[in-house]
Amino acid sequence: MKKFVTSDRSIHKMDESTEPVITVKDGSVVTIKIKDHFNGQINEEQLHYGEIDWKQFSPTTGPIYVDGARPGDLLAITIEKIKLTSKDVLLLNGPNIGITGELLPNNCIRRYKIERNKIIYSEEIHIRLRKTIGLLKTESNKQTTPFHMSTKYGGALDSSDITEGATIFLPVEKYGAMLHIG
């Protein structure tokens, strides 16, 4: 049976008191809606880097309780499909972030259109779009690491390999695994 999880209850840090958004059986197919890394802060009217509330950065949907997952297990997560809900992409670039390094004197946010599975960087430059999942994490007993930090339990993995068809294995330390995705 297919299950659906909305992004209505996104969180930014793990907390023992956070109840699972859903309980699923091992092997379940789950459709999960996630928010963008900026938690919807950036829209057409506001594209200023200095106005970003970094405490809202990188929200996750979850936790998802996987019935039967026990400490010592490995949880296999297969990404069957990634569907974008936007027709554009936001890129952060500057001396402190992104791929441009020192080429830009200030950090900036730019919005680029997506057409035919390509990011339209300019009339001459079209970059193939590779849809990925940025964050996957199971909860550990010691919740001292923010979501965006990677540990052996996952985190902000930001790998182009975490895309459609990929299977990711994460260790389980808590009953139910308590999976977060973003």
Short mmCIF file of C-alpha atoms in Angstrom, two decimals:
data_model
loop_
_atom_site.label_atom_id
_atom_site.label_comp_id
_atom_site.label_asym_id
_atom_site.label_seq_id
_atom_site.Cartn_x
_atom_site.Cartn_y
_atom_site.Cartn_z
CA MET A 1 0.00 0.00 0.00
CA LYS A 2 1.39 3.42 -0.95
CA LYS A 3 1.67 6.08 1.72
CA PHE A 4 2.03 9.87 1.43
CA VAL A 5 3.80 12.27 3.80
CA THR A 6 3.30 16.03 3.39
CA SER A 7 5.85 18.70 4.24
CA ASP A 8 3.39 20.40 6.62
CA ARG A 9 5.47 19.43 9.63
CA SER A 10 9.05 20.13 8.66
CA ILE A 11 11.68 20.33 11.38
CA HIS A 12 15.21 21.69 11.60
CA LYS A 13 16.69 19.65 14.42
CA MET A 14 16.06 16.29 16.01
CA ASP A 15 14.23 16.30 19.30
CA GLU A 16 13.31 13.31 21.45
CA SER A 17 9.77 14.67 21.82
CA THR A 18 9.12 14.77 18.06
CA GLU A 19 6.49 12.20 17.18
CA PRO A 20 6.75 10.33 13.87
CA VAL A 21 4.73 11.82 11.01
CA ILE A 22 3.91 8.30 9.84
CA THR A 23 4.62 4.66 10.68
CA VAL A 24 5.37 2.39 7.74
CA LYS A 25 6.15 -1.29 7.35
CA ASP A 26 9.49 -2.47 6.04
CA GLY A 27 9.35 -2.48 2.25
CA SER A 28 6.64 0.19 2.02
CA VAL A 29 6.54 2.63 -0.87
CA VAL A 30 6.23 6.14 0.54
CA THR A 31 5.74 9.39 -1.38
CA ILE A 32 7.32 12.22 0.59
CA LYS A 33 6.90 15.92 -0.10
CA ILE A 34 9.84 18.00 1.10
CA LYS A 35 10.47 21.73 1.31
CA ASP A 36 13.30 23.49 -0.46
CA HIS A 37 16.54 24.10 1.46
CA PHE A 38 15.47 27.69 2.17
CA ASN A 39 12.10 26.63 3.61
CA GLY A 40 10.27 28.80 1.08
CA GLN A 41 11.93 32.01 2.26
CA ILE A 42 13.08 33.05 -1.19
CA ASN A 43 10.39 34.14 -3.60
CA GLU A 44 10.13 36.48 -6.56
CA GLU A 45 10.13 39.57 -4.36
CA GLN A 46 12.99 38.63 -2.03
CA LEU A 47 16.28 37.40 -3.42
CA HIS A 48 18.70 39.05 -1.01
CA TYR A 49 21.35 36.80 0.50
CA GLY A 50 21.63 38.89 3.67
CA GLU A 51 17.95 38.41 4.51
CA ILE A 52 18.05 34.61 4.72
CA ASP A 53 17.18 33.23 8.16
CA TRP A 54 19.76 30.45 8.37
CA LYS A 55 17.89 28.83 11.28
CA GLN A 56 15.21 27.96 8.70
CA PHE A 57 17.77 26.42 6.33
CA SER A 58 17.56 22.76 5.36
CA PRO A 59 14.23 21.63 6.88
CA THR A 60 13.42 17.94 6.86
CA THR A 61 10.23 15.96 6.61
CA GLY A 62 9.94 13.34 9.29
CA PRO A 63 10.64 11.44 11.29
CA ILE A 64 9.27 8.37 9.58
CA TYR A 65 9.02 5.37 11.89
CA VAL A 66 9.87 2.11 10.10
CA ASP A 67 8.10 -0.71 11.92
CA GLY A 68 10.55 -3.52 12.64
CA ALA A 69 13.74 -1.45 12.29
CA ARG A 70 15.94 -2.24 15.29
CA PRO A 71 19.27 -0.99 16.61
CA GLY A 72 22.09 -2.61 14.65
CA ASP A 73 20.06 -2.93 11.44
CA LEU A 74 20.82 -1.22 8.16
CA LEU A 75 17.93 0.71 6.65
CA ALA A 76 17.81 0.59 2.84
CA ILE A 77 16.17 3.62 1.22
CA THR A 78 15.53 3.40 -2.52
CA ILE A 79 14.81 6.62 -4.39
CA GLU A 80 12.30 5.57 -7.04
CA LYS A 81 11.37 8.99 -8.43
CA ILE A 82 12.10 12.67 -7.79
CA LYS A 83 9.45 15.08 -9.05
CA LEU A 84 10.16 18.80 -8.99
CA THR A 85 7.32 21.13 -8.06
CA SER A 86 9.07 24.24 -9.37
CA LYS A 87 10.00 25.40 -12.87
CA ASP A 88 13.18 27.07 -11.65
CA VAL A 89 16.17 26.49 -9.42
CA LEU A 90 18.00 28.70 -6.95
CA LEU A 91 21.78 28.73 -6.80
CA LEU A 92 23.90 30.33 -4.08
CA ASN A 93 27.30 31.46 -5.18
CA GLY A 94 30.07 33.66 -3.86
CA PRO A 95 33.37 33.63 -2.02
CA ASN A 96 31.89 31.72 0.93
CA ILE A 97 29.48 29.33 -0.75
CA GLY A 98 28.76 27.53 -4.02
CA ILE A 99 31.01 26.71 -6.94
CA THR A 100 32.30 30.13 -8.00
CA GLY A 101 34.80 30.59 -5.19
CA GLU A 102 36.54 33.95 -5.35
CA LEU A 103 35.13 34.82 -8.80
CA LEU A 104 32.26 36.72 -7.17
CA PRO A 105 33.06 39.43 -4.59
CA ASN A 106 29.79 38.90 -2.66
CA ASN A 107 27.50 35.99 -1.91
CA CYS A 108 24.41 36.09 -4.11
CA ILE A 109 21.31 34.12 -4.99
CA ARG A 110 20.29 33.61 -8.58
CA ARG A 111 17.15 32.04 -9.99
CA TYR A 112 17.43 30.02 -13.21
CA LYS A 113 14.63 28.53 -15.31
CA ILE A 114 14.38 24.80 -15.97
CA GLU A 115 13.41 23.78 -19.50
CA ARG A 116 13.49 20.29 -21.00
CA ASN A 117 15.43 18.90 -18.03
CA LYS A 118 18.13 21.58 -18.29
CA ILE A 119 19.01 24.62 -16.18
CA ILE A 120 19.10 27.68 -18.44
CA TYR A 121 22.17 29.49 -17.13
CA SER A 122 22.32 31.79 -20.17
CA GLU A 123 21.30 31.67 -23.83
CA GLU A 124 24.53 29.84 -24.60
CA ILE A 125 24.90 27.70 -21.49
CA HIS A 126 22.37 24.99 -20.61
CA ILE A 127 23.30 22.63 -17.79
CA ARG A 128 21.81 19.14 -17.56
CA LEU A 129 19.57 18.91 -14.51
CA ARG A 130 20.36 16.09 -12.10
CA LYS A 131 17.64 15.75 -9.48
CA THR A 132 18.98 14.64 -6.11
CA ILE A 133 17.96 14.28 -2.49
CA GLY A 134 20.17 16.50 -0.35
CA LEU A 135 19.50 15.13 3.12
CA LEU A 136 18.80 11.65 4.50
CA LYS A 137 19.35 10.76 8.14
CA THR A 138 18.31 8.25 10.75
CA GLU A 139 18.21 9.36 14.37
CA SER A 140 20.98 8.44 16.76
CA ASN A 141 20.73 8.29 20.55
CA LYS A 142 22.92 11.37 20.88
CA GLN A 143 21.23 14.16 18.94
CA THR A 144 24.04 16.71 19.09
CA THR A 145 24.66 17.15 15.37
CA PRO A 146 22.47 19.50 13.28
CA PHE A 147 20.74 17.98 10.25
CA HIS A 148 23.00 19.73 7.78
CA MET A 149 26.11 18.07 9.29
CA SER A 150 26.94 14.59 8.01
CA THR A 151 27.59 11.71 10.38
CA LYS A 152 27.54 7.93 9.99
CA TYR A 153 23.73 8.21 10.31
CA GLY A 154 23.53 10.44 7.22
CA GLY A 155 22.83 14.14 7.07
CA ALA A 156 23.40 16.62 4.26
CA LEU A 157 24.96 14.14 1.89
CA ASP A 158 24.70 16.44 -1.16
CA SER A 159 25.86 13.79 -3.59
CA SER A 160 24.83 13.59 -7.23
CA ASP A 161 24.65 9.81 -6.69
CA ILE A 162 21.56 10.14 -4.46
CA THR A 163 19.16 10.30 -7.37
CA GLU A 164 16.45 8.21 -9.00
CA GLY A 165 17.28 4.52 -8.81
CA ALA A 166 19.82 4.85 -5.99
CA THR A 167 19.64 2.82 -2.79
CA ILE A 168 21.19 4.35 0.32
CA PHE A 169 21.98 2.30 3.41
CA LEU A 170 21.91 4.01 6.81
CA PRO A 171 22.61 2.44 10.20
CA VAL A 172 19.77 2.17 12.69
CA GLU A 173 20.47 3.13 16.31
CA LYS A 174 16.90 3.75 17.53
CA TYR A 175 13.87 1.52 17.23
CA GLY A 176 11.94 2.53 14.11
CA ALA A 177 15.04 4.19 12.60
CA MET A 178 13.26 7.59 12.69
CA LEU A 179 14.12 8.59 9.10
CA HIS A 180 14.35 12.26 8.09
CA ILE A 181 14.52 13.42 4.48
CA GLY A 182 15.01 16.85 2.98
#
